[in-house]
JSON list of C-alpha atoms in Angstrom, two decimals:
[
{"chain": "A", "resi": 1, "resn": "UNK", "atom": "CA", "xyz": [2.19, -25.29, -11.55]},
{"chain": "A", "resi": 2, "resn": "UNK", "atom": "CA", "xyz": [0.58, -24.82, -8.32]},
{"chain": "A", "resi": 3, "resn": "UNK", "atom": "CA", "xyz": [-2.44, -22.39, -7.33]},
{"chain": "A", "resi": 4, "resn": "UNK", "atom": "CA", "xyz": [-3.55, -21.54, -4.32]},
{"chain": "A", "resi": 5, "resn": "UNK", "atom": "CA", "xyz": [-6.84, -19.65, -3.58]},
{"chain": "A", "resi": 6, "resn": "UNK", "atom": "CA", "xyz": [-8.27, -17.89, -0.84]},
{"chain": "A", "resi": 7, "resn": "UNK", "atom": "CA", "xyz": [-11.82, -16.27, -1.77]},
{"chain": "A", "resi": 8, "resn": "UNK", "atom": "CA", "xyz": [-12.11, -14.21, 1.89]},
{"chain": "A", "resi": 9, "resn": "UNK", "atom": "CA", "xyz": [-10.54, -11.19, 1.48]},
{"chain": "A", "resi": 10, "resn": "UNK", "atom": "CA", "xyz": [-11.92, -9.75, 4.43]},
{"chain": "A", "resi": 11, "resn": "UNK", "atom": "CA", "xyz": [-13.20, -11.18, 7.61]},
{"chain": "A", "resi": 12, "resn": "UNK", "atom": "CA", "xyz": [-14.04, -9.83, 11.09]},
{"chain": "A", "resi": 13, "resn": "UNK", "atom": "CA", "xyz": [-14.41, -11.96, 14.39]},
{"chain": "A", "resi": 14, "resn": "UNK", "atom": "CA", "xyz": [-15.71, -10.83, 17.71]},
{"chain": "A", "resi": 15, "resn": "UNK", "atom": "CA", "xyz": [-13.20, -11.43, 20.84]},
{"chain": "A", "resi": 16, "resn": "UNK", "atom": "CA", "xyz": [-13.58, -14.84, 22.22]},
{"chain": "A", "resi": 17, "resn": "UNK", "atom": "CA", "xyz": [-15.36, -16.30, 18.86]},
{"chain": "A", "resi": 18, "resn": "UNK", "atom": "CA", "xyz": [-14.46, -18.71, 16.62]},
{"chain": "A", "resi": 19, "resn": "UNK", "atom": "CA", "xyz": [-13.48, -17.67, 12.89]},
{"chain": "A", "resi": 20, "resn": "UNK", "atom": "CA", "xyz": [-12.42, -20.08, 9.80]},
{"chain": "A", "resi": 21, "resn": "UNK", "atom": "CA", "xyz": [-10.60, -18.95, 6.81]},
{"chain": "A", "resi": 22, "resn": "UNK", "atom": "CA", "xyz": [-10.93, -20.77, 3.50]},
{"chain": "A", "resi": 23, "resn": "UNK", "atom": "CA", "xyz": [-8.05, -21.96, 0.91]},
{"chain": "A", "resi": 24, "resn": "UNK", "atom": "CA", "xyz": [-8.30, -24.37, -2.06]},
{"chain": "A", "resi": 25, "resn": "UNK", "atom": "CA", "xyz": [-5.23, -25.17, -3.98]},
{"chain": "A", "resi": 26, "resn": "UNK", "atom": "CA", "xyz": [-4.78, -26.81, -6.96]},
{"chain": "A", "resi": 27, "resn": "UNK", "atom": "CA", "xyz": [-2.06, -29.42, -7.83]},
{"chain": "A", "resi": 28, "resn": "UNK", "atom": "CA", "xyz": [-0.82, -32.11, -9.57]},
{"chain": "A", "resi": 29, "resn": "UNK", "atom": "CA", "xyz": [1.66, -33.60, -6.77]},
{"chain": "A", "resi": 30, "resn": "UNK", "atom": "CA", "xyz": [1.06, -36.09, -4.37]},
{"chain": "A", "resi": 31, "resn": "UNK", "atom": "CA", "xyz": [3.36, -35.39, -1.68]},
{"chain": "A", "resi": 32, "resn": "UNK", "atom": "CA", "xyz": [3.18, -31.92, -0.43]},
{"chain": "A", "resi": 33, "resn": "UNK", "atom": "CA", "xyz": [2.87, -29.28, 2.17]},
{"chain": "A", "resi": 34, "resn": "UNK", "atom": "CA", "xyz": [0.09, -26.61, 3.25]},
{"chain": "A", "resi": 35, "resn": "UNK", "atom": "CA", "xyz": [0.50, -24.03, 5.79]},
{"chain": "A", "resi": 36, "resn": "UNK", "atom": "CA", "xyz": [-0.64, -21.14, 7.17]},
{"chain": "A", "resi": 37, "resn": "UNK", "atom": "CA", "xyz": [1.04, -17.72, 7.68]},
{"chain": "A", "resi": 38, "resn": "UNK", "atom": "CA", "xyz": [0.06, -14.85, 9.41]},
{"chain": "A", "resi": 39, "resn": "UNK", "atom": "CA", "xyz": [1.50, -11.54, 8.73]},
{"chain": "A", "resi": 40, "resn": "UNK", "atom": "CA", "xyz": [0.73, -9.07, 11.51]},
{"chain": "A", "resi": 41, "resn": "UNK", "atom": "CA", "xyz": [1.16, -4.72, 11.02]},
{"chain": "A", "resi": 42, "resn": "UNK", "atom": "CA", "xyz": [4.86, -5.58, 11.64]},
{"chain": "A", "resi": 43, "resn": "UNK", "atom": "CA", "xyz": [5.17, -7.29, 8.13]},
{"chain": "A", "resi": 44, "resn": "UNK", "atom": "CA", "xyz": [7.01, -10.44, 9.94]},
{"chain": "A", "resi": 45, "resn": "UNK", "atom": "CA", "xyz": [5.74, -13.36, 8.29]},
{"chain": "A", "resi": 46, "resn": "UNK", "atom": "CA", "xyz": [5.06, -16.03, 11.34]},
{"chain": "A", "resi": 47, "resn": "UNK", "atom": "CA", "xyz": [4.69, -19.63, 10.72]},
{"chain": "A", "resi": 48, "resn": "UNK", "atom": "CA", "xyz": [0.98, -20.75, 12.48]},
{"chain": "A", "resi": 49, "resn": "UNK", "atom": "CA", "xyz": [0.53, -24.22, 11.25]},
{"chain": "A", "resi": 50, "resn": "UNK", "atom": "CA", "xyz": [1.94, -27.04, 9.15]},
{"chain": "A", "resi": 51, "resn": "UNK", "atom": "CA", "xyz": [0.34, -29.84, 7.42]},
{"chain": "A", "resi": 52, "resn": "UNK", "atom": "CA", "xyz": [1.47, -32.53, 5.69]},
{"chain": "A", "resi": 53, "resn": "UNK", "atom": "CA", "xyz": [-0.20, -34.05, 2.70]},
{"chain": "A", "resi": 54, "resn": "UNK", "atom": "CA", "xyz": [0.37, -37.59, 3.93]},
{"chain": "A", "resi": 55, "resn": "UNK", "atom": "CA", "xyz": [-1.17, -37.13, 7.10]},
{"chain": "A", "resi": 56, "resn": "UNK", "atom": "CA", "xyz": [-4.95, -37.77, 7.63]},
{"chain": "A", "resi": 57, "resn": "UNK", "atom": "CA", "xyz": [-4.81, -36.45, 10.57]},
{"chain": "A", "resi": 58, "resn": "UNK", "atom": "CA", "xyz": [-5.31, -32.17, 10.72]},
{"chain": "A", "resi": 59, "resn": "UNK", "atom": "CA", "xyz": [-3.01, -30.55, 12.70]},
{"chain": "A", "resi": 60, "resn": "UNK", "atom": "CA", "xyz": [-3.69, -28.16, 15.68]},
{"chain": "A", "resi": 61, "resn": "UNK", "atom": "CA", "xyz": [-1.50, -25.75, 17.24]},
{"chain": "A", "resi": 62, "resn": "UNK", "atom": "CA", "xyz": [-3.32, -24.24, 20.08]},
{"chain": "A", "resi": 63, "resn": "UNK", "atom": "CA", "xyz": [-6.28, -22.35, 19.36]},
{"chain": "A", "resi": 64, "resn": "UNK", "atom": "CA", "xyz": [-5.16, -23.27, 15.93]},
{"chain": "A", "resi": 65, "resn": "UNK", "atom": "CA", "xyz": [-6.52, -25.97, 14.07]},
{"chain": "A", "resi": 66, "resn": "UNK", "atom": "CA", "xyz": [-6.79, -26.82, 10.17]},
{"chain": "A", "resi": 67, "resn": "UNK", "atom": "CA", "xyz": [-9.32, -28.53, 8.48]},
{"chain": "A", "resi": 68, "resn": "UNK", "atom": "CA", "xyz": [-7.60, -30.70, 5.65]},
{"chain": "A", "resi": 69, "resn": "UNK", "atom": "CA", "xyz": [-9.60, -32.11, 2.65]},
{"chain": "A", "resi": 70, "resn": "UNK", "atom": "CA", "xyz": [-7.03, -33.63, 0.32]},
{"chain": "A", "resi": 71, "resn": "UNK", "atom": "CA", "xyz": [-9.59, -35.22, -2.30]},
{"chain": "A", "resi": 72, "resn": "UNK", "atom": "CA", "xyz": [-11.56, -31.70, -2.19]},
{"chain": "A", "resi": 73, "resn": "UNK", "atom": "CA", "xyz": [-7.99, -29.71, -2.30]},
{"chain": "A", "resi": 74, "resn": "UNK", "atom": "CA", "xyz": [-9.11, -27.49, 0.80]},
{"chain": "A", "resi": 75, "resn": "UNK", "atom": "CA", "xyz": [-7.20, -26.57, 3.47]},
{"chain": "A", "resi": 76, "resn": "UNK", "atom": "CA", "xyz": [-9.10, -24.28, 5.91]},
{"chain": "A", "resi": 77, "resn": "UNK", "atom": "CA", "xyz": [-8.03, -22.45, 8.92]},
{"chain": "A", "resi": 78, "resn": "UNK", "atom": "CA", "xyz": [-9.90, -22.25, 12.55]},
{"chain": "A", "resi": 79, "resn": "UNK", "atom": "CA", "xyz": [-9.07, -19.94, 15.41]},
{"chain": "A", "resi": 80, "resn": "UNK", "atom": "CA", "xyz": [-10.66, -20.67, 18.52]},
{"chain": "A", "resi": 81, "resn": "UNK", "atom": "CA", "xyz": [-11.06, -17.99, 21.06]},
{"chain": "A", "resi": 82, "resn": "UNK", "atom": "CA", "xyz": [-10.00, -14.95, 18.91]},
{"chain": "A", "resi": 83, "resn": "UNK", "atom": "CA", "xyz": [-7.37, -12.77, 20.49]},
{"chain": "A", "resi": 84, "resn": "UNK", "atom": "CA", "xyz": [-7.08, -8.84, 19.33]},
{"chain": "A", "resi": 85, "resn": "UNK", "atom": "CA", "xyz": [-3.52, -10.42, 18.79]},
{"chain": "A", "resi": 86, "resn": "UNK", "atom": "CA", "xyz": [-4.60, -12.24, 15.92]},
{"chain": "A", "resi": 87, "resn": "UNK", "atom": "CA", "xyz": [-5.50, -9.60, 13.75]},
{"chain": "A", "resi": 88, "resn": "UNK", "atom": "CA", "xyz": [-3.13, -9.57, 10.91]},
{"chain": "A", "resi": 89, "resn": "UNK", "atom": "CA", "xyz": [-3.31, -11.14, 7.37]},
{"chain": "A", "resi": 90, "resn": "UNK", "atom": "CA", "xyz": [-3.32, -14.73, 6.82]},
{"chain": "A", "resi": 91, "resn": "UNK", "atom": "CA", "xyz": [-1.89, -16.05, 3.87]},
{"chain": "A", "resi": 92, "resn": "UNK", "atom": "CA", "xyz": [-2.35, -19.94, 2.55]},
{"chain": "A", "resi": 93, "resn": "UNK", "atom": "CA", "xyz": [0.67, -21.83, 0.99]},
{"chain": "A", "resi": 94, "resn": "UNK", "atom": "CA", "xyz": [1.78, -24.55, -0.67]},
{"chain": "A", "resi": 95, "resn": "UNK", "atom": "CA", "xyz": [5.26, -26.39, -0.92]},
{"chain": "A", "resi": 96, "resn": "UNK", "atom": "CA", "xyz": [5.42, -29.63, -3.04]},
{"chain": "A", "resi": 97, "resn": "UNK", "atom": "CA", "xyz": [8.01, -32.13, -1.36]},
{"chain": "A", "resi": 98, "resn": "UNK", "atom": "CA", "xyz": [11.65, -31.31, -1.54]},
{"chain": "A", "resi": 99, "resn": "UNK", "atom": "CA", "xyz": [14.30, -29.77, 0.48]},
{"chain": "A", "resi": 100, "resn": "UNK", "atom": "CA", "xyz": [14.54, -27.11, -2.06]},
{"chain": "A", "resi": 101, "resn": "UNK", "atom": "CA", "xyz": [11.31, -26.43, -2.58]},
{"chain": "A", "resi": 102, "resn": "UNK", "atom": "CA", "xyz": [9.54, -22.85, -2.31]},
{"chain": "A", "resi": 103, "resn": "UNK", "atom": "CA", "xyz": [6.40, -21.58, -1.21]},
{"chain": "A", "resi": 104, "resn": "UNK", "atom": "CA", "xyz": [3.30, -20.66, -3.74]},
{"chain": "A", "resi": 105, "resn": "UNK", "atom": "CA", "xyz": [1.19, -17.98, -1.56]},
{"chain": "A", "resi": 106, "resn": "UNK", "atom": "CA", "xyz": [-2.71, -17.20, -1.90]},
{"chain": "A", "resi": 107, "resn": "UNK", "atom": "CA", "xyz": [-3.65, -14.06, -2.05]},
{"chain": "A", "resi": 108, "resn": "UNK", "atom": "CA", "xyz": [-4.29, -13.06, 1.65]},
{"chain": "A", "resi": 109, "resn": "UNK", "atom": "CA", "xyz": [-7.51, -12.93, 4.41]},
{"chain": "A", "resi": 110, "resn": "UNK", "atom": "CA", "xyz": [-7.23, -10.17, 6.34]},
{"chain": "A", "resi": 111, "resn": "UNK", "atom": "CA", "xyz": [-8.54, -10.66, 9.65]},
{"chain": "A", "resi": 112, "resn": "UNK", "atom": "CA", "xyz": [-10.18, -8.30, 11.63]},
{"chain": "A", "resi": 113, "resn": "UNK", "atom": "CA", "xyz": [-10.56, -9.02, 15.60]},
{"chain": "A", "resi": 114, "resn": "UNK", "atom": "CA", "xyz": [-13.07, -6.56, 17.23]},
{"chain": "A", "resi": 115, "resn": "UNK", "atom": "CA", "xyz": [-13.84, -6.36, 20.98]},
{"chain": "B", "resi": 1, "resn": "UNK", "atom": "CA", "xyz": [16.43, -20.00, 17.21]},
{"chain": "B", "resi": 2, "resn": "UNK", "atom": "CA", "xyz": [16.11, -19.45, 13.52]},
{"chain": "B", "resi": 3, "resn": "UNK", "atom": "CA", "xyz": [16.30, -15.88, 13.32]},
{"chain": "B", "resi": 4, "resn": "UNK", "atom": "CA", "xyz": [16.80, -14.18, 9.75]},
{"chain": "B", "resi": 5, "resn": "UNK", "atom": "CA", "xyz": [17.74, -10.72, 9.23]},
{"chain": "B", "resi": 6, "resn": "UNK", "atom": "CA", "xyz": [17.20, -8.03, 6.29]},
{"chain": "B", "resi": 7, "resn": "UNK", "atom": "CA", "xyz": [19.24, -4.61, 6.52]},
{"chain": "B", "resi": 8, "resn": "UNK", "atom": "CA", "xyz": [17.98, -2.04, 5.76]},
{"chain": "B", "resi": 9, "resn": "UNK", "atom": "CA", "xyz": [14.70, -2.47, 7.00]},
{"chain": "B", "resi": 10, "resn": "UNK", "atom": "CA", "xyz": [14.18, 0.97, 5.31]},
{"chain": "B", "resi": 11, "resn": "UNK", "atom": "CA", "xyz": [15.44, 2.77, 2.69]},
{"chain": "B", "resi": 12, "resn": "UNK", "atom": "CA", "xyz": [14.72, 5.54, -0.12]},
{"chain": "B", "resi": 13, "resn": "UNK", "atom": "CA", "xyz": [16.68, 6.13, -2.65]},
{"chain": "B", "resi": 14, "resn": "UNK", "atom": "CA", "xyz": [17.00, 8.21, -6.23]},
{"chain": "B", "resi": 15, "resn": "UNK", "atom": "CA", "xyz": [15.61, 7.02, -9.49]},
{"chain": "B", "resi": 16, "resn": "UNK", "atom": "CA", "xyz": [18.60, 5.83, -11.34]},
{"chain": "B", "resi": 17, "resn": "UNK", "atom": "CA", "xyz": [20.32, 4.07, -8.09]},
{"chain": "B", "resi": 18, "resn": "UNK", "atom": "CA", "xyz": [21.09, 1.20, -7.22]},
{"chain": "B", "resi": 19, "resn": "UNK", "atom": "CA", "xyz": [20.10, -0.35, -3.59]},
{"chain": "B", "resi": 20, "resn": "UNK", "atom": "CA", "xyz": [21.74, -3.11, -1.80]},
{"chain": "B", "resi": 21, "resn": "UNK", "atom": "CA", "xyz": [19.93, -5.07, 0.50]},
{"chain": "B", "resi": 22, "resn": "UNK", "atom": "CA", "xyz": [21.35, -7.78, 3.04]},
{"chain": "B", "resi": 23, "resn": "UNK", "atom": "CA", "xyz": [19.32, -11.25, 3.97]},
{"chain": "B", "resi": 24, "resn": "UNK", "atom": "CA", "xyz": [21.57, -13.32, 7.07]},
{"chain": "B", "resi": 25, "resn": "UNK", "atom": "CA", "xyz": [20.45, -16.49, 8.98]},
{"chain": "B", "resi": 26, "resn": "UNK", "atom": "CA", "xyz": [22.01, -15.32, 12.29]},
{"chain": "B", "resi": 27, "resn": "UNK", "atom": "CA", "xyz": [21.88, -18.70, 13.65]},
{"chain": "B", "resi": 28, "resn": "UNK", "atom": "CA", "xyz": [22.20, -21.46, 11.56]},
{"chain": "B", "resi": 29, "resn": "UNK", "atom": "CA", "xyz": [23.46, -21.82, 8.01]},
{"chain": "B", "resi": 30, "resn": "UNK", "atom": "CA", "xyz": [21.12, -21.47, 4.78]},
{"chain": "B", "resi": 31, "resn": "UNK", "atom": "CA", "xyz": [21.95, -23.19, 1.64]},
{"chain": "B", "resi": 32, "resn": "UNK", "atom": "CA", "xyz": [19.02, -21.36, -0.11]},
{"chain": "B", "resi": 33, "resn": "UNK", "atom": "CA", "xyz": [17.25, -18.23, 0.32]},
{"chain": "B", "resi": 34, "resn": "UNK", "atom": "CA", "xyz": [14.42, -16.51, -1.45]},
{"chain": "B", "resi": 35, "resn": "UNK", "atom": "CA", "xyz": [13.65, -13.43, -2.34]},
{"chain": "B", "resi": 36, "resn": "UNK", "atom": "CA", "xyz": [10.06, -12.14, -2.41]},
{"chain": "B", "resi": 37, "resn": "UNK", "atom": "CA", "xyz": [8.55, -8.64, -3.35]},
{"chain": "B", "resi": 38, "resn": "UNK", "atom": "CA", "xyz": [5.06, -7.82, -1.56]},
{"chain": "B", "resi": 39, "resn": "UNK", "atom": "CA", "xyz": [3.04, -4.52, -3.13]},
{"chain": "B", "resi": 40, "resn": "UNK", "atom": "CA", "xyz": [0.68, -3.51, -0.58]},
{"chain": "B", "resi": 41, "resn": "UNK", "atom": "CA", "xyz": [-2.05, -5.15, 0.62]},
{"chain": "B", "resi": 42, "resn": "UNK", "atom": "CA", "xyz": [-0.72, -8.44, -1.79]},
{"chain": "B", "resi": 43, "resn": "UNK", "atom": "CA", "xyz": [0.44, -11.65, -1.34]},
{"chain": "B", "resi": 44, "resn": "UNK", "atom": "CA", "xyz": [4.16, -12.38, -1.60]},
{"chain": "B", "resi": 45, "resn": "UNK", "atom": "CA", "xyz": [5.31, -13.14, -5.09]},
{"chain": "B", "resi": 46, "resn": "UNK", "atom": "CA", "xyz": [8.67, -14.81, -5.23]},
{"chain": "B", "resi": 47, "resn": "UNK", "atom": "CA", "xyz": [11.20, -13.19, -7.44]},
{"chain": "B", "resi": 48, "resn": "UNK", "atom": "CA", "xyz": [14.21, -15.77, -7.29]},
{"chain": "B", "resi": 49, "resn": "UNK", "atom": "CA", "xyz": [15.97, -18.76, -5.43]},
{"chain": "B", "resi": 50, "resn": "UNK", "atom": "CA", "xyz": [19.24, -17.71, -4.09]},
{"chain": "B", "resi": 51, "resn": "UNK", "atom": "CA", "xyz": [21.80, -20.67, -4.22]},
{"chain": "B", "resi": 52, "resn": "UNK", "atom": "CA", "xyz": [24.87, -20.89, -1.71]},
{"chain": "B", "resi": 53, "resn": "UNK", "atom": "CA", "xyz": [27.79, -21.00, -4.40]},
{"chain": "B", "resi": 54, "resn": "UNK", "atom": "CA", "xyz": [26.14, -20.78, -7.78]},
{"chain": "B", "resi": 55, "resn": "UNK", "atom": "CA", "xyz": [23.55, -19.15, -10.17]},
{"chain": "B", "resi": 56, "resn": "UNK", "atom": "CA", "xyz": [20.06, -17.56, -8.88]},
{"chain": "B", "resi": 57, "resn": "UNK", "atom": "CA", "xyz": [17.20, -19.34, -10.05]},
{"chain": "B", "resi": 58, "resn": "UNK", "atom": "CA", "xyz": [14.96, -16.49, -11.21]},
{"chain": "B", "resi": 59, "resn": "UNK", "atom": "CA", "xyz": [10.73, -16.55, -11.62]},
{"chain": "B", "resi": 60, "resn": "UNK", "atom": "CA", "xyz": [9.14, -16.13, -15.08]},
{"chain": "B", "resi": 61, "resn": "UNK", "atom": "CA", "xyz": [9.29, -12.26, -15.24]},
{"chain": "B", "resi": 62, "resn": "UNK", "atom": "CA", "xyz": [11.55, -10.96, -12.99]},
{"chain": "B", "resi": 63, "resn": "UNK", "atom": "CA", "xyz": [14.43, -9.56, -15.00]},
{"chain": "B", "resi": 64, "resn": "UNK", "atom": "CA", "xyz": [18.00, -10.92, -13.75]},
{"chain": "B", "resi": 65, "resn": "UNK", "atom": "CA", "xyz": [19.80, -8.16, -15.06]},
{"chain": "B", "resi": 66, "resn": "UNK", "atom": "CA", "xyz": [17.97, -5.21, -12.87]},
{"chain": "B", "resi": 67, "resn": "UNK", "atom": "CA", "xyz": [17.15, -7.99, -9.88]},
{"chain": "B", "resi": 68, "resn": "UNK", "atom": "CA", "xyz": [21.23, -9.07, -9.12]},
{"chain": "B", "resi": 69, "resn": "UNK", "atom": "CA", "xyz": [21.13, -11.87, -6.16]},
{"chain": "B", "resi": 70, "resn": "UNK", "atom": "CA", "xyz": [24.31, -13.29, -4.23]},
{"chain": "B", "resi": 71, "resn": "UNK", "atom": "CA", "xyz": [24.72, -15.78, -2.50]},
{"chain": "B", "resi": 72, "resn": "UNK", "atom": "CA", "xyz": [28.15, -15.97, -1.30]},
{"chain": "B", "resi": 73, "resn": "UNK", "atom": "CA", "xyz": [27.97, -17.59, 2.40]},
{"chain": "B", "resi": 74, "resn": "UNK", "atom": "CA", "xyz": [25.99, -20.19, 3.67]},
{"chain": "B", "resi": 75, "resn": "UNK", "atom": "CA", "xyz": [24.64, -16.81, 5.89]},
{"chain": "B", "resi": 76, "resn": "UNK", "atom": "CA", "xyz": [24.11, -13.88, 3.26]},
{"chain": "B", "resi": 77, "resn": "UNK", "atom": "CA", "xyz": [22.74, -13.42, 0.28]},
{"chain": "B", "resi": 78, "resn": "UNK", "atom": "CA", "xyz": [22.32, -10.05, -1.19]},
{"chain": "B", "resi": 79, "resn": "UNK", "atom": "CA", "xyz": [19.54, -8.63, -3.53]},
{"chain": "B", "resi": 80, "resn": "UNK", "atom": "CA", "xyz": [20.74, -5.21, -5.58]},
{"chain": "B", "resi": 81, "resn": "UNK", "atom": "CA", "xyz": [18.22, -3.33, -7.18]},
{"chain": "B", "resi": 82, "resn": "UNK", "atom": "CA", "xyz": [19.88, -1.96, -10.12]},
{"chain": "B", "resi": 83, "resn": "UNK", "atom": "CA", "xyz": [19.20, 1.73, -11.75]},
{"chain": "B", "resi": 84, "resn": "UNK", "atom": "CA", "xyz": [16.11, 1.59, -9.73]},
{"chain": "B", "resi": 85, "resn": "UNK", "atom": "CA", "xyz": [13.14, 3.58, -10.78]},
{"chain": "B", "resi": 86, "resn": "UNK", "atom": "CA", "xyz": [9.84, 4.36, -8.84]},
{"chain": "B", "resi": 87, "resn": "UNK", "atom": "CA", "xyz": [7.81, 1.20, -10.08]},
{"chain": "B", "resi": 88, "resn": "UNK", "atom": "CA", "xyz": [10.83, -0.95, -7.89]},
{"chain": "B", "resi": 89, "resn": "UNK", "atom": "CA", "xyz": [9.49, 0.52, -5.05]},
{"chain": "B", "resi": 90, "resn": "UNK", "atom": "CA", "xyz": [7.75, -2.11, -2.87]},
{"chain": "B", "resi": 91, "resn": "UNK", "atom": "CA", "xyz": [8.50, -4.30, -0.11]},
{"chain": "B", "resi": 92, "resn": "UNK", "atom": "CA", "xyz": [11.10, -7.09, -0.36]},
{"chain": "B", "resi": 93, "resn": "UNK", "atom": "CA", "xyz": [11.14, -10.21, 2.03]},
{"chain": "B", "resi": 94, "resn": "UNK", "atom": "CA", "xyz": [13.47, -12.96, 2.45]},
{"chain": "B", "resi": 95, "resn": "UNK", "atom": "CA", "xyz": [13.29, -16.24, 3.83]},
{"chain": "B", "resi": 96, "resn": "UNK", "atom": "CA", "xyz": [15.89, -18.79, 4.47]},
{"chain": "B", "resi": 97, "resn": "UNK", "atom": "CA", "xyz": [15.62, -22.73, 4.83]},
{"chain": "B", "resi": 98, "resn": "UNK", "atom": "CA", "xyz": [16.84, -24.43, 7.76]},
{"chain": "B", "resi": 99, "resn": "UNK", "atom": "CA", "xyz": [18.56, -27.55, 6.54]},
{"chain": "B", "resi": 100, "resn": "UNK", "atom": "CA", "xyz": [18.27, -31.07, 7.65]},
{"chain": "B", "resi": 101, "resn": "UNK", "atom": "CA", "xyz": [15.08, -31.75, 6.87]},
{"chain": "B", "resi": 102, "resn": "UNK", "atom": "CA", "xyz": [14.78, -34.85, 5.23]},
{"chain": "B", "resi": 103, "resn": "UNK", "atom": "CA", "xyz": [11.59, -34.07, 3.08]},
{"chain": "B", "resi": 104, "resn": "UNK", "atom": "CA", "xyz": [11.51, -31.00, 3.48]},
{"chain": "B", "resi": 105, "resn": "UNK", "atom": "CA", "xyz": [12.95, -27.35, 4.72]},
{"chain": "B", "resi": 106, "resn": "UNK", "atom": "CA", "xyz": [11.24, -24.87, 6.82]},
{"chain": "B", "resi": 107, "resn": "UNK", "atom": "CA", "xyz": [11.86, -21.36, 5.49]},
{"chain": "B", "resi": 108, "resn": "UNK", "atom": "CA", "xyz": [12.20, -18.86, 8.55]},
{"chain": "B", "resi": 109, "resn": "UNK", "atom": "CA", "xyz": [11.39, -15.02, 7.03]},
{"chain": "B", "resi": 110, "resn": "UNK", "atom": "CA", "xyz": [13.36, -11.89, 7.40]},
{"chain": "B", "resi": 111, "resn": "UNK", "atom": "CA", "xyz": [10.93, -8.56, 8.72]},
{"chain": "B", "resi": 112, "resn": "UNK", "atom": "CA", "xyz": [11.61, -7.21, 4.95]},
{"chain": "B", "resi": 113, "resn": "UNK", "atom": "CA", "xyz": [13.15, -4.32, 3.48]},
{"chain": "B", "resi": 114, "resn": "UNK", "atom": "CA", "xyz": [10.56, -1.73, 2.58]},
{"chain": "B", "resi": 115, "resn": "UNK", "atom": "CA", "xyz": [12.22, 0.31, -1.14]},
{"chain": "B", "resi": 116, "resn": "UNK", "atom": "CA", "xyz": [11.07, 3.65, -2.36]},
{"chain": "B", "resi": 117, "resn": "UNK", "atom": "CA", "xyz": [12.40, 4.70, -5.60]},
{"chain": "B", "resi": 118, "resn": "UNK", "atom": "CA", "xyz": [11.91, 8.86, -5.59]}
]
């Protein structure tokens, strides 16, 4: 079975600064998936970024960028030039490889973005 | 694209009840949903894996019998809350995978149902 940790429960961020949220996971599989979600008041759970295991390279979405440590099993999260926008909770996940497969959450970051 | 759907988005309901709520992929077909209860300020736990045509798959805890999921189109699946008592009430998300994906699905999320049991 898969874990997947997230040891911030809370973090704040200035407008315009630059914040990075922390996930570990734990897993026996080879070929997976990590992503981030971000839940805003609204309860919609958006996509923010995708990473594939097999990829060295970390992926970037905008002010969005992971940092992806596959021997270390971390998977961390950097938003450039906060936005009040970006408040919301951020939850980690993992997906092993499969067209079936389902997501195993951490347990949230809740992100605070203060002018 | 990808939009998913949940109705109600809100409802409350009597203890002893039973509540039927509604998960569509409005544009695309889904071969498997999921269902997903939230308490507040929690992660999403995943309750079951909603199969277009056969048998739920259900998570180590969540009882079948009082959790009843159908999947009867490649566009609904439903999730009834059966004889539902106050500890039922919580939110309840759905997702839904777009297909085609040769290693893998994305799962596009509904804006969840939120339950109170009285």
């Amino acid at each position: 079975a898969q874990t997947v940790t997230q040891s911030q429960p809370e973090m704040s961020v200035q407008e315009a600064e630059t914040v990075t949220l922390s996930c570990t996971y734990d897993t026996s599989e080879n070929n997976y998936y990590l992503f981030w979600y971000k839940q805003p008041p609204s309860r919609q759970m958006i996509l923010v970024i995708r990473q594939e295991a097999y990829k060295q390279q970390n992926a970037t979405e905008n002010r969005f960028s992971v940092n992806f440590q596959k021997a270390a099993k971390s998977f961390s999260l950097k938003i450039s030039d906060s936005q009040l926008g970006d408040t919301a909770m951020y939850f980690c996940a993992f997906m092993k490889q499969g067209t079936a497969s389902k997501l195993t959450f951490g347990t949230g970051t809740r992100l605070q973005v203060t002018l | 694209g990808a939009v998913v759907s949940q109705h109600p988005s809100r409802v409350i309901c009597k203890s002893g009840t039973s509540v039927k709520i509604e998960c569509r992929s409005l544009d695309f077909q889904a071969t498997t949903m999921f269902w997903y209860r939230q308490f507040p300020k929690k992660s999403l736990m995943l309750m079951a894996t909603s199969n277009e045509g056969s048998k739920a798959t259900y998570e180590q805890g969540v009882e079948k019998d009082k959790f009843l999921i159908n999947h009867a189109s490649l566009t609904l699946s439903t999730l009834t809350v059966t004889s539902a008592h106050p500890e039922d009430s919580s939110f309840y998300i759905c997702s839904a995978n777009l297909g085609g994906g040769p290693t893998y699905n994305e799962q596009f999320f509904g804006p969840g149902t939120r339950l109170t049991v009285l």
